[in-house]
mmCIF file with all atom_site columns, C-alpha atoms in Angstrom:
data_model
loop_
_atom_site.group_PDB
_atom_site.id
_atom_site.type_symbol
_atom_site.label_atom_id
_atom_site.label_alt_id
_atom_site.label_comp_id
_atom_site.label_asym_id
_atom_site.label_entity_id
_atom_site.label_seq_id
_atom_site.pdbx_PDB_ins_code
_atom_site.Cartn_x
_atom_site.Cartn_y
_atom_site.Cartn_z
_atom_site.occupancy
_atom_site.B_iso_or_equiv
_atom_site.pdbx_formal_charge
_atom_site.auth_seq_id
_atom_site.auth_comp_id
_atom_site.auth_asym_id
_atom_site.auth_atom_id
_atom_site.pdbx_PDB_model_num
ATOM 1   C CA . UNK A 1 1   ? 0.601   -12.760 4.334   1.00 86.00 ? 1   UNK A CA 1
ATOM 2   C CA . UNK A 1 2   ? -1.943  -15.156 2.931   1.00 89.00 ? 2   UNK A CA 1
ATOM 3   C CA . UNK A 1 3   ? -2.395  -13.014 -0.198  1.00 91.00 ? 3   UNK A CA 1
ATOM 4   C CA . UNK A 1 4   ? 1.373   -13.097 -0.771  1.00 94.00 ? 4   UNK A CA 1
ATOM 5   C CA . UNK A 1 5   ? 1.403   -16.904 -0.508  1.00 91.00 ? 5   UNK A CA 1
ATOM 6   C CA . UNK A 1 6   ? -1.459  -17.113 -3.011  1.00 91.00 ? 6   UNK A CA 1
ATOM 7   C CA . UNK A 1 7   ? 0.221   -14.690 -5.425  1.00 92.00 ? 7   UNK A CA 1
ATOM 8   C CA . UNK A 1 8   ? 3.559   -16.514 -5.277  1.00 93.00 ? 8   UNK A CA 1
ATOM 9   C CA . UNK A 1 9   ? 1.972   -19.907 -5.917  1.00 90.00 ? 9   UNK A CA 1
ATOM 10  C CA . UNK A 1 10  ? -0.317  -18.683 -8.670  1.00 91.00 ? 10  UNK A CA 1
ATOM 11  C CA . UNK A 1 11  ? 0.055   -18.969 -12.425 1.00 93.00 ? 11  UNK A CA 1
ATOM 12  C CA . UNK A 1 12  ? 0.283   -15.175 -12.756 1.00 94.00 ? 12  UNK A CA 1
ATOM 13  C CA . UNK A 1 13  ? 3.143   -13.789 -14.796 1.00 96.00 ? 13  UNK A CA 1
ATOM 14  C CA . UNK A 1 14  ? 6.306   -12.723 -12.992 1.00 95.00 ? 14  UNK A CA 1
ATOM 15  C CA . UNK A 1 15  ? 5.378   -9.073  -13.581 1.00 96.00 ? 15  UNK A CA 1
ATOM 16  C CA . UNK A 1 16  ? 1.930   -9.468  -12.041 1.00 97.00 ? 16  UNK A CA 1
ATOM 17  C CA . UNK A 1 17  ? 3.333   -11.320 -9.043  1.00 96.00 ? 17  UNK A CA 1
ATOM 18  C CA . UNK A 1 18  ? 5.954   -8.602  -8.625  1.00 97.00 ? 18  UNK A CA 1
ATOM 19  C CA . UNK A 1 19  ? 3.309   -5.843  -8.763  1.00 97.00 ? 19  UNK A CA 1
ATOM 20  C CA . UNK A 1 20  ? 1.106   -7.566  -6.182  1.00 96.00 ? 20  UNK A CA 1
ATOM 21  C CA . UNK A 1 21  ? 3.999   -8.233  -3.820  1.00 97.00 ? 21  UNK A CA 1
ATOM 22  C CA . UNK A 1 22  ? 5.244   -4.658  -4.251  1.00 97.00 ? 22  UNK A CA 1
ATOM 23  C CA . UNK A 1 23  ? 1.832   -3.373  -3.211  1.00 96.00 ? 23  UNK A CA 1
ATOM 24  C CA . UNK A 1 24  ? 1.728   -5.728  -0.215  1.00 96.00 ? 24  UNK A CA 1
ATOM 25  C CA . UNK A 1 25  ? 5.171   -4.556  0.940   1.00 96.00 ? 25  UNK A CA 1
ATOM 26  C CA . UNK A 1 26  ? 4.270   -0.886  0.492   1.00 95.00 ? 26  UNK A CA 1
ATOM 27  C CA . UNK A 1 27  ? 1.036   -1.322  2.428   1.00 94.00 ? 27  UNK A CA 1
ATOM 28  C CA . UNK A 1 28  ? 2.726   -3.192  5.284   1.00 94.00 ? 28  UNK A CA 1
ATOM 29  C CA . UNK A 1 29  ? 5.405   -0.532  5.712   1.00 94.00 ? 29  UNK A CA 1
ATOM 30  C CA . UNK A 1 30  ? 2.714   2.162   6.063   1.00 94.00 ? 30  UNK A CA 1
ATOM 31  C CA . UNK A 1 31  ? 0.279   0.130   8.156   1.00 92.00 ? 31  UNK A CA 1
ATOM 32  C CA . UNK A 1 32  ? 0.619   2.371   11.211  1.00 91.00 ? 32  UNK A CA 1
ATOM 33  C CA . UNK A 1 33  ? 1.133   5.544   9.192   1.00 92.00 ? 33  UNK A CA 1
ATOM 34  C CA . UNK A 1 34  ? 3.340   6.907   6.466   1.00 94.00 ? 34  UNK A CA 1
ATOM 35  C CA . UNK A 1 35  ? 4.692   9.593   8.793   1.00 93.00 ? 35  UNK A CA 1
ATOM 36  C CA . UNK A 1 36  ? 2.662   10.107  11.959  1.00 91.00 ? 36  UNK A CA 1
ATOM 37  C CA . UNK A 1 37  ? 2.273   6.702   13.549  1.00 91.00 ? 37  UNK A CA 1
ATOM 38  C CA . UNK A 1 38  ? 5.332   5.242   11.834  1.00 94.00 ? 38  UNK A CA 1
ATOM 39  C CA . UNK A 1 39  ? 7.343   3.578   14.567  1.00 92.00 ? 39  UNK A CA 1
ATOM 40  C CA . UNK A 1 40  ? 10.895  4.372   13.446  1.00 94.00 ? 40  UNK A CA 1
ATOM 41  C CA . UNK A 1 41  ? 12.165  7.881   12.765  1.00 95.00 ? 41  UNK A CA 1
ATOM 42  C CA . UNK A 1 42  ? 15.677  9.182   12.305  1.00 95.00 ? 42  UNK A CA 1
ATOM 43  C CA . UNK A 1 43  ? 16.861  11.618  14.939  1.00 94.00 ? 43  UNK A CA 1
ATOM 44  C CA . UNK A 1 44  ? 17.239  14.261  12.231  1.00 96.00 ? 44  UNK A CA 1
ATOM 45  C CA . UNK A 1 45  ? 13.683  13.683  10.965  1.00 94.00 ? 45  UNK A CA 1
ATOM 46  C CA . UNK A 1 46  ? 12.342  14.098  14.512  1.00 93.00 ? 46  UNK A CA 1
ATOM 47  C CA . UNK A 1 47  ? 14.185  17.408  14.873  1.00 92.00 ? 47  UNK A CA 1
ATOM 48  C CA . UNK A 1 48  ? 13.476  18.681  11.360  1.00 92.00 ? 48  UNK A CA 1
ATOM 49  C CA . UNK A 1 49  ? 9.837   17.582  10.820  1.00 90.00 ? 49  UNK A CA 1
ATOM 50  C CA . UNK A 1 50  ? 9.924   18.772  7.180   1.00 90.00 ? 50  UNK A CA 1
ATOM 51  C CA . UNK A 1 51  ? 11.337  17.408  3.915   1.00 93.00 ? 51  UNK A CA 1
ATOM 52  C CA . UNK A 1 52  ? 10.752  13.840  5.038   1.00 96.00 ? 52  UNK A CA 1
ATOM 53  C CA . UNK A 1 53  ? 10.712  10.515  3.233   1.00 96.00 ? 53  UNK A CA 1
ATOM 54  C CA . UNK A 1 54  ? 8.999   7.284   4.191   1.00 96.00 ? 54  UNK A CA 1
ATOM 55  C CA . UNK A 1 55  ? 11.630  4.609   3.679   1.00 96.00 ? 55  UNK A CA 1
ATOM 56  C CA . UNK A 1 56  ? 11.427  0.835   3.510   1.00 96.00 ? 56  UNK A CA 1
ATOM 57  C CA . UNK A 1 57  ? 14.134  -0.396  5.845   1.00 96.00 ? 57  UNK A CA 1
ATOM 58  C CA . UNK A 1 58  ? 14.649  -3.429  3.621   1.00 97.00 ? 58  UNK A CA 1
ATOM 59  C CA . UNK A 1 59  ? 14.000  -2.243  0.058   1.00 97.00 ? 59  UNK A CA 1
ATOM 60  C CA . UNK A 1 60  ? 10.899  -3.674  -1.563  1.00 96.00 ? 60  UNK A CA 1
ATOM 61  C CA . UNK A 1 61  ? 13.024  -5.002  -4.415  1.00 96.00 ? 61  UNK A CA 1
ATOM 62  C CA . UNK A 1 62  ? 15.015  -7.079  -1.905  1.00 97.00 ? 62  UNK A CA 1
ATOM 63  C CA . UNK A 1 63  ? 11.876  -8.353  -0.172  1.00 97.00 ? 63  UNK A CA 1
ATOM 64  C CA . UNK A 1 64  ? 10.232  -9.306  -3.450  1.00 97.00 ? 64  UNK A CA 1
ATOM 65  C CA . UNK A 1 65  ? 13.405  -11.055 -4.577  1.00 96.00 ? 65  UNK A CA 1
ATOM 66  C CA . UNK A 1 66  ? 13.371  -13.081 -1.368  1.00 95.00 ? 66  UNK A CA 1
ATOM 67  C CA . UNK A 1 67  ? 9.682   -13.904 -1.768  1.00 95.00 ? 67  UNK A CA 1
ATOM 68  C CA . UNK A 1 68  ? 9.957   -14.926 -5.405  1.00 95.00 ? 68  UNK A CA 1
ATOM 69  C CA . UNK A 1 69  ? 13.225  -16.760 -4.756  1.00 92.00 ? 69  UNK A CA 1
ATOM 70  C CA . UNK A 1 70  ? 11.439  -19.329 -2.607  1.00 76.00 ? 70  UNK A CA 1
ATOM 71  C CA . UNK A 1 71  ? 10.370  -22.252 -4.847  1.00 76.00 ? 71  UNK A CA 1
ATOM 72  C CA . UNK A 1 72  ? 7.351   -23.213 -2.726  1.00 82.00 ? 72  UNK A CA 1
ATOM 73  C CA . UNK A 1 73  ? 7.299   -20.953 0.330   1.00 85.00 ? 73  UNK A CA 1
ATOM 74  C CA . UNK A 1 74  ? 5.330   -21.978 3.371   1.00 89.00 ? 74  UNK A CA 1
ATOM 75  C CA . UNK A 1 75  ? 3.175   -19.503 5.252   1.00 91.00 ? 75  UNK A CA 1
ATOM 76  C CA . UNK A 1 76  ? 6.001   -19.266 7.806   1.00 92.00 ? 76  UNK A CA 1
ATOM 77  C CA . UNK A 1 77  ? 8.609   -18.527 5.094   1.00 92.00 ? 77  UNK A CA 1
ATOM 78  C CA . UNK A 1 78  ? 6.460   -15.695 3.761   1.00 94.00 ? 78  UNK A CA 1
ATOM 79  C CA . UNK A 1 79  ? 5.740   -14.343 7.260   1.00 94.00 ? 79  UNK A CA 1
ATOM 80  C CA . UNK A 1 80  ? 9.468   -14.359 8.086   1.00 94.00 ? 80  UNK A CA 1
ATOM 81  C CA . UNK A 1 81  ? 10.222  -12.316 4.958   1.00 95.00 ? 81  UNK A CA 1
ATOM 82  C CA . UNK A 1 82  ? 7.279   -9.935  5.368   1.00 95.00 ? 82  UNK A CA 1
ATOM 83  C CA . UNK A 1 83  ? 8.333   -9.310  8.979   1.00 95.00 ? 83  UNK A CA 1
ATOM 84  C CA . UNK A 1 84  ? 11.327  -7.525  7.410   1.00 96.00 ? 84  UNK A CA 1
ATOM 85  C CA . UNK A 1 85  ? 8.926   -4.990  5.894   1.00 95.00 ? 85  UNK A CA 1
ATOM 86  C CA . UNK A 1 86  ? 9.449   -2.114  8.320   1.00 95.00 ? 86  UNK A CA 1
ATOM 87  C CA . UNK A 1 87  ? 8.918   1.552   7.542   1.00 96.00 ? 87  UNK A CA 1
ATOM 88  C CA . UNK A 1 88  ? 11.102  4.412   8.728   1.00 96.00 ? 88  UNK A CA 1
ATOM 89  C CA . UNK A 1 89  ? 10.892  8.174   8.374   1.00 96.00 ? 89  UNK A CA 1
ATOM 90  C CA . UNK A 1 90  ? 14.099  9.919   7.321   1.00 97.00 ? 90  UNK A CA 1
ATOM 91  C CA . UNK A 1 91  ? 15.033  13.310  5.929   1.00 97.00 ? 91  UNK A CA 1
ATOM 92  C CA . UNK A 1 92  ? 15.563  13.952  2.227   1.00 97.00 ? 92  UNK A CA 1
ATOM 93  C CA . UNK A 1 93  ? 19.288  14.334  2.948   1.00 97.00 ? 93  UNK A CA 1
ATOM 94  C CA . UNK A 1 94  ? 19.425  10.963  4.713   1.00 97.00 ? 94  UNK A CA 1
ATOM 95  C CA . UNK A 1 95  ? 17.572  9.371   1.805   1.00 97.00 ? 95  UNK A CA 1
ATOM 96  C CA . UNK A 1 96  ? 20.226  10.862  -0.499  1.00 96.00 ? 96  UNK A CA 1
ATOM 97  C CA . UNK A 1 97  ? 22.965  9.469   1.782   1.00 96.00 ? 97  UNK A CA 1
ATOM 98  C CA . UNK A 1 98  ? 21.471  5.982   1.414   1.00 96.00 ? 98  UNK A CA 1
ATOM 99  C CA . UNK A 1 99  ? 21.457  6.440   -2.359  1.00 96.00 ? 99  UNK A CA 1
ATOM 100 C CA . UNK A 1 100 ? 25.042  7.754   -2.382  1.00 96.00 ? 100 UNK A CA 1
ATOM 101 C CA . UNK A 1 101 ? 26.136  4.711   -0.362  1.00 95.00 ? 101 UNK A CA 1
ATOM 102 C CA . UNK A 1 102 ? 24.699  2.492   -3.100  1.00 95.00 ? 102 UNK A CA 1
ATOM 103 C CA . UNK A 1 103 ? 21.899  1.299   -0.814  1.00 96.00 ? 103 UNK A CA 1
ATOM 104 C CA . UNK A 1 104 ? 18.860  2.680   -2.604  1.00 95.00 ? 104 UNK A CA 1
ATOM 105 C CA . UNK A 1 105 ? 17.520  -0.734  -3.554  1.00 95.00 ? 105 UNK A CA 1
ATOM 106 C CA . UNK A 1 106 ? 19.844  -3.185  -1.855  1.00 96.00 ? 106 UNK A CA 1
ATOM 107 C CA . UNK A 1 107 ? 21.170  -4.151  1.529   1.00 97.00 ? 107 UNK A CA 1
ATOM 108 C CA . UNK A 1 108 ? 24.831  -3.907  2.564   1.00 97.00 ? 108 UNK A CA 1
ATOM 109 C CA . UNK A 1 109 ? 26.944  -6.828  1.346   1.00 95.00 ? 109 UNK A CA 1
ATOM 110 C CA . UNK A 1 110 ? 27.440  -8.028  4.936   1.00 94.00 ? 110 UNK A CA 1
ATOM 111 C CA . UNK A 1 111 ? 23.682  -8.120  5.659   1.00 96.00 ? 111 UNK A CA 1
ATOM 112 C CA . UNK A 1 112 ? 22.706  -11.120 7.768   1.00 96.00 ? 112 UNK A CA 1
ATOM 113 C CA . UNK A 1 113 ? 19.200  -11.402 6.296   1.00 95.00 ? 113 UNK A CA 1
ATOM 114 C CA . UNK A 1 114 ? 17.590  -10.344 9.569   1.00 94.00 ? 114 UNK A CA 1
ATOM 115 C CA . UNK A 1 115 ? 18.783  -6.902  10.679  1.00 96.00 ? 115 UNK A CA 1
ATOM 116 C CA . UNK A 1 116 ? 16.253  -4.534  9.127   1.00 96.00 ? 116 UNK A CA 1
ATOM 117 C CA . UNK A 1 117 ? 18.308  -1.469  10.098  1.00 96.00 ? 117 UNK A CA 1
ATOM 118 C CA . UNK A 1 118 ? 21.629  -2.479  8.503   1.00 97.00 ? 118 UNK A CA 1
ATOM 119 C CA . UNK A 1 119 ? 21.248  0.036   5.629   1.00 97.00 ? 119 UNK A CA 1
ATOM 120 C CA . UNK A 1 120 ? 20.812  2.933   8.024   1.00 97.00 ? 120 UNK A CA 1
ATOM 121 C CA . UNK A 1 121 ? 23.861  2.030   10.091  1.00 95.00 ? 121 UNK A CA 1
ATOM 122 C CA . UNK A 1 122 ? 25.924  1.662   6.897   1.00 95.00 ? 122 UNK A CA 1
ATOM 123 C CA . UNK A 1 123 ? 24.862  5.162   5.803   1.00 95.00 ? 123 UNK A CA 1
ATOM 124 C CA . UNK A 1 124 ? 25.269  6.735   9.271   1.00 95.00 ? 124 UNK A CA 1
ATOM 125 C CA . UNK A 1 125 ? 21.537  7.310   9.829   1.00 96.00 ? 125 UNK A CA 1
ATOM 126 C CA . UNK A 1 126 ? 20.490  7.008   13.484  1.00 95.00 ? 126 UNK A CA 1
ATOM 127 C CA . UNK A 1 127 ? 16.967  5.666   14.026  1.00 95.00 ? 127 UNK A CA 1
ATOM 128 C CA . UNK A 1 128 ? 14.797  5.976   17.102  1.00 93.00 ? 128 UNK A CA 1
ATOM 129 C CA . UNK A 1 129 ? 11.943  3.702   18.156  1.00 92.00 ? 129 UNK A CA 1
ATOM 130 C CA . UNK A 1 130 ? 9.227   6.299   18.795  1.00 89.00 ? 130 UNK A CA 1
ATOM 131 C CA . UNK A 1 131 ? 6.959   3.818   20.520  1.00 85.00 ? 131 UNK A CA 1
ATOM 132 C CA . UNK A 1 132 ? 8.380   4.150   24.002  1.00 72.00 ? 132 UNK A CA 1
ATOM 133 C CA . UNK A 1 133 ? 5.907   1.670   25.410  1.00 55.00 ? 133 UNK A CA 1
ATOM 134 C CA . UNK A 1 134 ? 3.061   -0.465  24.185  1.00 52.00 ? 134 UNK A CA 1
ATOM 135 C CA . UNK A 1 135 ? 0.731   2.303   25.345  1.00 57.00 ? 135 UNK A CA 1
ATOM 136 C CA . UNK A 1 136 ? 2.256   4.568   22.663  1.00 57.00 ? 136 UNK A CA 1
ATOM 137 C CA . UNK A 1 137 ? 1.389   2.130   19.889  1.00 57.00 ? 137 UNK A CA 1
ATOM 138 C CA . UNK A 1 138 ? -1.564  3.201   17.740  1.00 57.00 ? 138 UNK A CA 1
ATOM 139 C CA . UNK A 1 139 ? -4.724  1.163   18.090  1.00 55.00 ? 139 UNK A CA 1
ATOM 140 C CA . UNK A 1 140 ? -4.695  -1.725  15.625  1.00 50.00 ? 140 UNK A CA 1
ATOM 141 C CA . UNK A 1 141 ? -6.815  -1.439  12.521  1.00 46.00 ? 141 UNK A CA 1
ATOM 142 C CA . UNK A 1 142 ? -9.961  -3.561  12.556  1.00 43.00 ? 142 UNK A CA 1
ATOM 143 C CA . UNK A 1 143 ? -9.434  -6.943  10.988  1.00 44.00 ? 143 UNK A CA 1
ATOM 144 C CA . UNK A 1 144 ? -11.595 -8.044  8.101   1.00 40.00 ? 144 UNK A CA 1
ATOM 145 C CA . UNK A 1 145 ? -13.323 -11.307 8.787   1.00 42.00 ? 145 UNK A CA 1
ATOM 146 C CA . UNK A 1 146 ? -12.655 -13.843 6.070   1.00 43.00 ? 146 UNK A CA 1
ATOM 147 C CA . UNK A 1 147 ? -15.457 -15.881 4.627   1.00 44.00 ? 147 UNK A CA 1
ATOM 148 C CA . UNK A 1 148 ? -15.172 -19.655 5.104   1.00 47.00 ? 148 UNK A CA 1
#
């Protein structure tokens, strides 16, 4: 989150900011795993277990647009937007259904800015929270201590 705030407020070109924020969003969506460990899976992906895609529930393009659309975002503004960066595992066919619905890189027109699963509902993709309890959650990655 802090790196995103620094990148947004920097004198980097728009393209460099975009690339950094894209990488941050990609990394966050895969933090617990691209496939195994990813919290949200479609019911079809669970049954099929092959020909899968890691999806960004809110497309990175949308997230980056929100981040760069803030004139001087606070840490809380950036955290609120990055909290929308949730990964999901779907089948290739479900990924194609999202694309066919015109939702490859955008949210549905009625999106409230908060519901990270709106695209899937609009395309008829049913997601399951595979972490049935906190005990099912993977151990957190070690945090890097920042220098003063």
